[in-house]
Amino acid sequence: MSPYEVPPQSIAGTRQTALQALLPRFDVTGNGFLPDRVPLSRLPDPYYAPWESLIQSLASHIQDNTVRDHINKLPVLALDRLHTEDERRRAYLILTFFAHGYIWGGAEPADVLPPPVTVPLLQISDILGLPPTATFASFNLWNFTSSHPSADFTDVDSLDALHTFTGTQDESWFYMVSVAIEAQGAYIIPILLQGLDTLQSLLSTTPSGDESSPDDFIPEPQPPKDPTWKAHQAAILCATKSLVEISTCIAKMGHILDKMHAKCDPHTFYHRIRPFLAGSKNMAAAGLPLGVFYDEGPSAEGQTRKGQYRQLRGGSNGQSSLIQFLDIILGVEHSSSGNSQPESDMTELKGPSEKTTSFHQEVRSYMPRRHREFLEYVMEHGGGGFRGVISQVLLHGPNMTSDGDETAGLADLIRAFKTATKALAEFRNKHLQLVTRYIIIPSRQQSQVAVVAGHNGQAMAGYGGAGAKGIVNLATASTSLMANGDKNQKDRIRHAGEAEGEVGDVTTVDCEESHNTARTRKGSSHQNPELTGTGGTALLPFLKQSRDETLLAGDLMTVTD
């Protein structure tokens, strides 16, 4: 249980009861989108011993290049002996690790996934409402243990990954930093929901004037009904406090992100870890032009194989429900499809006049089903988040700001909102700095040797760089792009590394300058090829646009003018 779980408040009266019932309904625990306890570390039924035996030795089989042989020899196991949600989640974790280990665990990627993985993976993915590929849930949410005496998952030093591809401390630390960030952000979820709901209650009543029911929690805004001065003041104060607290919370999340350097070496990450996180979407340069064929066994006639090619995004922090919740609750809107290849955008369209689905919308299908439903629920009932509701308050200002103290309260609310959006943008800027150090810089260094030493002192065969002869994966593809790309491309990435801070912390100037260019950059595209993220995105343009759109959300004039 997280030490930050918020006890019931009395500010919103019976509406707080609805809040307390809302979160469990969507599997949001005291640890936020993490489970309420450490994930299952072993399937109890001995029927699944072949899976458990192989997952424990996965890293060593990848190291000695025998992982595909071992996976091919697995039996095709049924799922009818998985009896709990914890067991089903563990099965999904194991099978997605097998899938990515098989695809990327060789000199060249395998574009056919065998039935011992494909058949149960397709089944368990359908049960859990997840795609049959490794996701943030399998790498992070359901892949950790804790040695902390009170199970405080915010303490990254007490966390350890249950499974990795490389067997290195670097990889475990990479996953666990994200787990700790998720835990740190847990306590802010009910605070923000209550703050938004309390502010929104000024603008909404049911047709009968009765209290909203739990199913109508966070109803859509309606014209104000002349609330009393005390209720108005209390609502504004509650909303302001919640926005002040989100800035504090995001700063704490940023402090955890800053610890990434402590135990995760950039070159180990780039050459050894990152290739296994990649999916099969937009991965032609990494050796998967068609994606991966999910082989479901022989057809009824026995002449062909059942199955199909699939192009799926890989595991990515963009699949974090926490970060998307912060976007939605603040009212940040994202438009980029995130694809690294312009032609990929066209495949998303159902017709010539329809808009492309944004990356942030698409990757919700890569989140656990109930978490995805929670985000959709808040979007549907949240009135555009704090940005939308505050804008409604300002539009109806003549009826709601007659008192001088109340006007000052609104000014505090607006100031707190702008600070909150800026804090989230600064967090994204920190992420950009990590991308520079862990991806951009290593991709430019052409003289990598074939052996990279991890933090644990173990010598590891190189999976990228100039010394990795004949190897094809995301690392070698990225390095090749940097070596062979045109001068403008390399100059742009070099300048990006300097702008995003190869050394030093994020500064206020960084975000202010980004704010000045947010509107002009939004929706822009580059003609030159871009480095691809593990989720298949055009890495730097996508991350910069997400940051700039966050800053743009703080400009309430774009709503009220």
XYZ file of C-alpha atoms in Angstrom:
561
model
C 0.000 0.000 0.000
C 1.346 3.418 -0.941
C 2.050 5.755 2.004
C 0.453 8.527 -0.055
C -3.045 7.041 -0.240
C -5.447 9.890 0.460
C -8.071 9.502 3.203
C -11.663 10.620 2.510
C -12.216 14.375 2.517
C -15.339 16.274 3.472
C -15.086 19.221 1.064
C -17.353 17.760 -1.590
C -19.759 16.019 0.773
C -21.486 12.973 -0.669
C -19.685 13.496 -3.986
C -16.540 12.262 -2.211
C -18.299 8.951 -1.644
C -18.639 8.630 -5.409
C -14.910 9.271 -5.755
C -14.035 6.527 -3.289
C -16.173 4.087 -5.285
C -14.899 5.261 -8.666
C -11.227 4.305 -8.413
C -11.576 0.595 -7.478
C -14.112 0.233 -10.263
C -11.310 0.952 -12.741
C -8.593 -0.990 -10.905
C -6.882 2.177 -9.682
C -5.328 1.224 -6.337
C -3.595 3.079 -3.543
C -0.519 2.637 -5.731
C -2.219 4.270 -8.686
C -2.016 2.145 -11.820
C 0.327 -0.318 -10.119
C -1.150 -3.340 -8.331
C -1.991 -2.975 -4.648
C 0.740 -5.525 -3.874
C 3.852 -6.903 -5.560
C 3.037 -8.915 -8.692
C 3.039 -12.695 -8.688
C 6.567 -14.056 -9.130
C 5.641 -17.588 -10.179
C 2.612 -19.407 -11.537
C 1.531 -21.882 -8.835
C 0.313 -24.697 -11.092
C 3.212 -27.048 -12.060
C 1.571 -27.390 -15.472
C 3.263 -24.088 -16.336
C 6.728 -25.243 -15.201
C 8.085 -25.162 -18.803
C 7.292 -21.444 -18.967
C 8.668 -20.707 -15.517
C 11.860 -22.648 -16.141
C 12.580 -20.830 -19.388
C 11.749 -17.317 -18.150
C 14.232 -17.761 -15.300
C 17.022 -18.566 -17.765
C 15.891 -16.306 -20.624
C 18.821 -13.874 -20.348
C 21.444 -16.624 -20.436
C 19.840 -18.251 -23.479
C 19.784 -14.887 -25.251
C 23.442 -14.424 -24.361
C 24.492 -17.796 -25.816
C 22.173 -17.414 -28.833
C 20.023 -20.450 -28.022
C 16.829 -18.680 -26.986
C 14.960 -19.479 -30.214
C 15.817 -23.172 -29.951
C 14.465 -23.324 -26.403
C 11.265 -21.466 -27.279
C 10.649 -23.672 -30.319
C 10.766 -26.726 -28.034
C 8.114 -25.410 -25.655
C 4.737 -27.176 -25.627
C 1.645 -25.183 -26.576
C 0.072 -24.732 -23.143
C -3.591 -24.034 -22.461
C -4.792 -21.209 -20.218
C -7.560 -23.026 -18.352
C -5.377 -23.477 -15.263
C -4.961 -19.740 -14.754
C -7.533 -18.931 -12.080
C -6.809 -15.363 -10.922
C -6.116 -11.991 -12.479
C -2.594 -12.082 -11.001
C -1.931 -15.393 -12.726
C -3.252 -14.126 -16.051
C -1.079 -11.026 -15.801
C 1.983 -13.150 -15.115
C 1.215 -15.387 -18.085
C 1.011 -12.288 -20.286
C 4.329 -11.010 -18.902
C 6.088 -14.337 -19.548
C 4.736 -14.728 -23.079
C 5.547 -11.170 -24.139
C 9.111 -11.596 -22.853
C 9.314 -14.814 -24.878
C 7.984 -13.002 -27.934
C 10.479 -10.146 -27.825
C 13.328 -12.446 -26.820
C 12.556 -14.631 -29.838
C 12.134 -11.765 -32.304
C 15.226 -9.781 -31.305
C 17.414 -12.505 -29.734
C 19.627 -13.173 -32.740
C 21.917 -11.540 -35.282
C 18.820 -10.703 -37.346
C 15.230 -10.343 -36.179
C 12.870 -13.268 -36.560
C 9.781 -12.304 -38.530
C 7.835 -15.448 -37.599
C 6.716 -16.095 -34.018
C 6.181 -19.833 -33.352
C 2.957 -21.430 -32.018
C 4.262 -22.164 -28.484
C 4.269 -18.397 -27.964
C 1.702 -17.192 -30.497
C -1.249 -19.391 -29.527
C -1.348 -18.696 -25.766
C -0.220 -15.089 -26.239
C -3.123 -14.286 -28.566
C -5.517 -15.896 -26.098
C -4.252 -14.180 -22.957
C -4.022 -10.837 -24.738
C -7.656 -11.121 -25.742
C -8.658 -11.955 -22.155
C -6.753 -8.976 -20.718
C -7.701 -6.579 -23.503
C -4.067 -5.980 -24.480
C -2.181 -6.374 -27.769
C -0.039 -9.518 -28.220
C 3.242 -7.678 -27.721
C 5.316 -6.406 -24.823
C 3.843 -3.275 -23.278
C 4.480 -0.894 -20.401
C 2.313 -3.234 -18.312
C 4.494 -6.291 -18.932
C 7.826 -4.454 -18.653
C 6.907 -2.298 -15.664
C 3.501 -2.514 -13.975
C 3.536 -6.293 -13.478
C 7.295 -6.948 -13.463
C 8.689 -5.921 -10.082
C 9.298 -6.950 -6.517
C 10.093 -4.872 -3.455
C 12.282 -5.381 -0.409
C 10.855 -2.340 1.382
C 9.427 -3.353 4.785
C 6.225 -1.389 4.208
C 6.050 -1.997 0.436
C 6.741 1.631 -0.439
C 7.062 1.382 -4.203
C 8.312 4.974 -4.466
C 11.670 3.779 -3.096
C 13.422 2.790 -6.311
C 16.416 1.375 -4.440
C 14.168 -1.277 -2.860
C 12.695 -2.371 -6.204
C 13.955 -5.059 -8.551
C 12.654 -6.361 -11.865
C 11.351 -9.916 -11.855
C 12.673 -10.514 -15.388
C 15.004 -8.908 -17.908
C 16.421 -9.770 -21.329
C 20.027 -9.037 -20.439
C 20.346 -10.099 -16.799
C 21.904 -6.729 -16.029
C 21.257 -4.322 -13.198
C 21.051 -1.614 -15.862
C 17.905 -3.109 -17.380
C 16.247 -3.733 -14.021
C 16.974 -0.165 -12.940
C 15.577 1.200 -16.191
C 12.249 -0.523 -15.531
C 12.188 0.247 -11.803
C 12.636 3.997 -12.222
C 9.354 3.998 -14.122
C 7.691 1.837 -11.461
C 8.756 4.273 -8.731
C 7.462 7.210 -10.778
C 4.094 5.475 -11.154
C 3.967 4.908 -7.392
C 4.975 8.488 -6.657
C 2.179 9.833 -8.811
C -0.481 7.611 -7.250
C -1.524 9.924 -4.439
C -2.330 12.806 -6.778
C -5.054 10.911 -8.693
C -7.899 11.260 -6.127
C -6.755 14.773 -5.212
C -7.044 15.945 -8.810
C -10.367 14.204 -9.372
C -11.792 15.828 -6.282
C -10.391 19.247 -7.200
C -11.847 19.081 -10.699
C -15.162 17.711 -9.507
C -15.542 20.391 -6.841
C -14.823 23.167 -9.316
C -17.083 21.557 -11.891
C -19.959 21.317 -9.402
C -20.322 25.090 -9.710
C -21.247 24.654 -13.340
C -23.491 21.609 -13.188
C -26.557 20.179 -11.533
C -28.819 17.342 -12.505
C -32.109 18.350 -14.129
C -33.894 17.814 -10.809
C -31.263 19.706 -8.872
C -30.339 16.603 -6.887
C -26.837 15.418 -6.102
C -25.094 13.590 -8.921
C -25.021 9.832 -8.664
C -21.729 7.889 -8.744
C -22.400 7.038 -12.403
C -22.611 10.757 -13.194
C -19.422 11.608 -11.330
C -17.598 14.562 -12.912
C -20.611 15.577 -15.040
C -20.285 17.798 -18.065
C -20.394 21.553 -17.376
C -23.643 23.509 -17.689
C -24.282 27.245 -17.217
C -23.757 28.270 -13.575
C -26.724 28.305 -11.191
C -25.683 31.309 -9.072
C -23.798 29.354 -6.375
C -23.359 30.878 -2.970
C -20.238 32.875 -2.280
C -18.979 30.353 0.296
C -19.465 27.387 -1.998
C -17.763 29.231 -4.829
C -14.826 30.230 -2.668
C -14.449 26.713 -1.244
C -14.550 25.152 -4.709
C -11.910 27.499 -6.084
C -9.700 26.934 -3.045
C -10.010 23.133 -3.363
C -9.195 23.225 -7.077
C -6.264 25.572 -6.508
C -4.806 23.350 -3.799
C -5.065 20.296 -6.035
C -3.231 22.107 -8.837
C -0.520 23.303 -6.450
C -0.124 19.727 -5.269
C 0.204 18.341 -8.801
C 3.179 20.644 -9.378
C 4.758 19.304 -6.195
C 3.993 15.728 -7.219
C 5.465 16.139 -10.712
C 8.623 17.617 -9.185
C 8.956 14.484 -7.027
C 8.458 12.323 -10.104
C 11.204 14.319 -11.821
C 13.589 13.694 -8.929
C 13.094 9.948 -9.417
C 13.651 10.283 -13.170
C 16.925 12.070 -12.431
C 18.151 8.855 -10.755
C 18.220 6.989 -14.057
C 21.930 7.763 -14.480
C 22.827 6.131 -11.161
C 22.610 2.510 -12.303
C 21.768 2.484 -16.011
C 24.672 3.014 -18.393
C 23.695 4.833 -21.639
C 25.675 2.562 -23.951
C 24.394 -0.576 -22.247
C 20.874 0.718 -22.677
C 21.298 1.726 -26.314
C 23.120 -1.361 -27.563
C 21.900 -4.114 -25.249
C 18.523 -3.231 -23.741
C 16.672 -0.942 -26.127
C 16.602 -3.389 -29.096
C 14.475 -5.821 -27.070
C 11.911 -3.133 -26.247
C 11.148 -2.483 -29.917
C 7.919 -3.619 -31.489
C 7.217 -4.516 -35.106
C 5.563 -1.272 -36.271
C 7.677 1.092 -38.405
C 10.627 -1.303 -38.014
C 11.526 -1.891 -41.669
C 15.007 -0.419 -41.160
C 15.508 -2.755 -38.192
C 14.726 -5.813 -40.315
C 10.919 -6.195 -40.087
C 9.451 -4.622 -43.247
C 6.192 -6.569 -42.915
C 6.097 -6.808 -39.156
C 5.949 -10.254 -37.529
C 3.942 -13.274 -38.654
C 2.109 -14.793 -35.695
C 2.131 -18.488 -36.578
C -0.883 -20.269 -35.073
C 0.000 -23.694 -36.450
C -1.027 -25.660 -39.542
C -4.333 -25.003 -41.233
C -7.072 -27.644 -41.273
C -5.855 -28.829 -44.675
C -2.287 -28.968 -43.406
C -0.952 -27.206 -46.484
C -0.590 -23.700 -45.060
C -0.005 -22.021 -41.731
C -2.719 -20.194 -39.842
C -1.870 -16.693 -38.708
C -1.159 -13.224 -40.000
C 1.472 -10.521 -40.094
C 1.044 -7.945 -37.345
C 2.655 -4.558 -36.899
C 2.526 -3.573 -33.241
C 4.226 -0.884 -31.201
C 6.788 -1.919 -28.624
C 6.883 -1.132 -24.934
C 7.090 2.582 -24.240
C 6.595 5.057 -21.414
C 4.046 6.661 -23.730
C 1.788 3.799 -22.599
C 1.820 5.051 -19.001
C -1.771 5.619 -17.853
C -0.491 8.022 -15.193
C 1.046 10.461 -17.676
C -2.025 10.334 -19.901
C -4.224 10.910 -16.846
C -2.254 14.053 -16.034
C -2.730 15.224 -19.632
C -6.467 14.579 -19.553
C -7.105 16.072 -16.118
C -5.174 19.240 -17.020
C -6.742 19.474 -20.477
C -3.612 18.923 -22.592
C -4.446 17.964 -26.169
C -2.063 16.036 -28.425
C -2.395 15.711 -32.186
C 0.676 13.862 -33.484
C 0.266 10.344 -34.866
C 3.863 9.762 -33.789
C 4.711 7.601 -36.796
C 8.311 7.670 -37.945
C 7.297 7.139 -41.579
C 4.833 9.598 -43.170
C 3.239 6.880 -45.266
C 2.361 5.042 -42.067
C -0.052 7.799 -41.198
C -2.141 6.933 -44.240
C -2.726 3.402 -42.985
C -4.521 4.852 -39.976
C -7.144 6.546 -42.140
C -10.488 4.984 -42.892
C -11.321 7.569 -45.507
C -9.710 10.557 -47.202
C -11.587 13.086 -45.069
C -11.078 11.460 -41.650
C -8.516 12.663 -39.148
C -5.534 10.520 -38.194
C -5.739 8.978 -34.733
C -3.182 10.591 -32.440
C -0.456 8.463 -30.897
C -1.771 9.195 -27.397
C -5.213 7.913 -28.373
C -3.839 4.862 -30.161
C -1.594 3.679 -27.337
C -4.493 3.542 -24.903
C -5.195 0.195 -26.559
C -1.793 -0.854 -25.168
C -2.925 -0.167 -21.598
C -4.744 -2.613 -19.298
C -8.429 -2.581 -20.194
C -9.793 -1.012 -17.006
C -7.103 1.659 -16.972
C -8.012 2.538 -20.547
C -11.673 2.702 -19.548
C -10.781 4.972 -16.643
C -9.069 7.456 -18.950
C -12.013 7.338 -21.356
C -14.391 7.920 -18.442
C -12.508 10.980 -17.219
C -12.345 12.315 -20.780
C -16.069 11.841 -21.253
C -17.155 13.406 -17.959
C -14.290 15.769 -17.201
C -15.457 18.774 -19.212
C -12.076 19.238 -20.897
C -10.136 18.928 -17.653
C -9.065 21.900 -15.556
C -8.401 23.887 -18.715
C -11.937 23.446 -19.977
C -13.649 24.014 -16.637
C -11.563 27.054 -15.702
C -12.354 28.497 -19.121
C -16.058 27.997 -18.409
C -15.646 29.788 -15.082
C -13.944 32.703 -16.812
C -16.584 32.879 -19.527
C -19.276 33.166 -16.864
C -17.152 35.490 -14.761
C -19.639 38.403 -14.388
C -21.947 36.102 -12.409
C -19.224 34.556 -10.316
C -16.590 37.136 -9.438
C -18.442 39.958 -7.746
C -16.357 39.800 -4.607
C -12.800 41.120 -4.556
C -11.477 38.172 -2.540
C -13.129 35.819 -4.967
C -11.478 37.545 -7.925
C -8.146 37.099 -6.190
C -9.032 33.425 -5.699
C -9.589 33.019 -9.423
C -6.226 34.626 -10.109
C -4.594 32.089 -7.763
C -6.424 29.276 -9.533
C -5.241 30.404 -12.973
C -1.690 30.851 -11.701
C -1.715 27.362 -10.169
C -3.024 25.875 -13.423
C -0.327 27.496 -15.538
C 2.334 26.358 -13.073
C 0.988 22.804 -13.250
C 1.114 22.650 -17.061
C 4.604 24.085 -16.974
C 5.664 21.456 -14.414
C 4.409 18.664 -16.694
C 6.237 20.249 -19.648
C 9.421 20.396 -17.586
C 9.004 16.703 -16.750
C 8.762 15.982 -20.470
C 11.850 18.103 -21.013
C 13.714 15.933 -18.524
C 12.652 12.947 -20.588
C 14.041 14.639 -23.701
C 17.355 15.117 -21.929
C 17.442 11.401 -21.127
C 16.665 10.575 -24.759
C 19.604 12.746 -25.780
C 21.975 10.994 -23.400
C 20.699 7.429 -23.847
C 19.800 7.377 -27.548
C 20.920 10.407 -29.559
C 24.517 10.569 -28.342
C 25.174 6.786 -28.577
C 23.658 6.730 -32.077
C 26.249 9.312 -33.205
C 29.228 7.450 -31.814
C 30.427 5.272 -34.676
C 33.386 3.610 -32.971
C 31.572 1.426 -30.475
C 33.421 -1.787 -29.657
C 31.609 -5.099 -29.745
C 31.710 -5.499 -25.984
C 29.948 -3.130 -23.600
C 30.378 -3.370 -19.845
C 27.345 -2.930 -17.656
C 27.158 -1.479 -14.170
C 27.365 -4.996 -12.739
C 30.825 -5.449 -14.280
C 29.709 -8.281 -16.572
C 31.097 -8.287 -20.107
C 28.292 -8.396 -22.635
C 28.384 -9.113 -26.339
C 27.633 -5.933 -28.245
C 24.358 -5.633 -30.103
C 25.049 -2.391 -31.935
C 27.712 0.030 -33.107
C 30.490 -0.399 -35.608
C 31.779 -3.547 -33.929
C 28.507 -5.417 -34.261
C 29.091 -6.924 -37.696
C 26.048 -8.451 -39.348
C 23.640 -7.599 -36.528
C 20.323 -5.989 -37.465
C 18.118 -4.396 -34.802
C 16.920 -1.005 -33.618
C 20.370 0.011 -32.369
C 22.222 -0.813 -35.592
C 19.445 0.749 -37.674
C 19.628 3.973 -35.639
C 23.412 4.084 -35.836
C 23.299 3.445 -39.583
C 20.783 6.255 -40.016
C 23.110 8.657 -38.255
C 26.083 7.472 -40.296
C 24.377 7.610 -43.680
C 21.777 10.344 -43.240
C 22.160 13.653 -44.988
C 24.004 16.547 -43.363
C 20.835 18.417 -42.433
C 19.553 15.427 -40.488
C 22.762 15.067 -38.496
C 23.001 18.790 -37.883
C 19.413 18.869 -36.615
C 20.007 16.025 -34.165
C 23.293 17.561 -33.032
C 21.550 20.849 -32.323
C 18.729 18.957 -30.598
C 21.254 17.376 -28.255
C 22.684 20.780 -27.417
C 19.262 22.397 -27.003
C 17.853 19.661 -24.804
C 20.874 19.724 -22.527
C 23.462 16.981 -22.886
C 24.566 18.212 -19.476
C 22.758 20.257 -16.876
C 19.211 20.441 -15.613
C 16.041 21.640 -17.278
C 15.695 25.396 -17.016
C 12.840 27.853 -17.074
C 14.274 29.310 -20.264
C 13.947 25.914 -21.976
C 10.191 25.850 -21.465
C 9.638 29.542 -22.122
C 11.426 29.288 -25.443
C 9.440 26.168 -26.290
C 6.223 27.995 -25.438
C 7.058 30.728 -27.918
C 7.388 28.179 -30.724
C 4.700 25.705 -29.653
C 2.013 26.909 -32.019
C 4.286 27.080 -35.060
C 5.838 23.688 -34.347
C 2.516 21.942 -33.737
C 1.606 19.813 -36.720
C 4.901 20.430 -38.526
C 6.714 17.572 -40.213
C 10.273 16.866 -41.320
C 11.184 15.655 -44.761
C 14.330 13.881 -43.571
C 14.312 10.463 -41.869
C 14.140 10.463 -38.083
C 15.328 8.091 -35.386
C 12.552 5.705 -34.395
C 11.415 5.082 -30.814
C 10.634 1.624 -29.444
C 6.961 2.487 -29.868
C 7.501 3.243 -33.569
C 7.416 7.030 -33.210
C 9.593 9.629 -34.907
C 11.529 10.076 -31.705
C 12.638 13.690 -31.290
C 9.870 15.493 -33.231
C 7.210 13.513 -31.374
C 8.645 14.141 -27.914
C 9.208 17.838 -28.596
C 5.701 18.272 -29.934
C 4.246 16.536 -26.857
C 6.188 18.895 -24.602
C 5.179 21.979 -26.576
C 1.517 20.965 -26.609
C 1.701 20.670 -22.827
C 2.969 24.230 -22.562
C 0.321 25.429 -24.992
C -2.404 24.041 -22.718
C -1.410 26.584 -20.074
C -2.456 29.420 -22.380
C -6.105 29.873 -21.427
C -6.473 32.698 -23.947
C -6.670 30.112 -26.738
C -9.912 28.888 -25.150
C -11.551 32.066 -23.904
C -10.711 34.451 -26.768
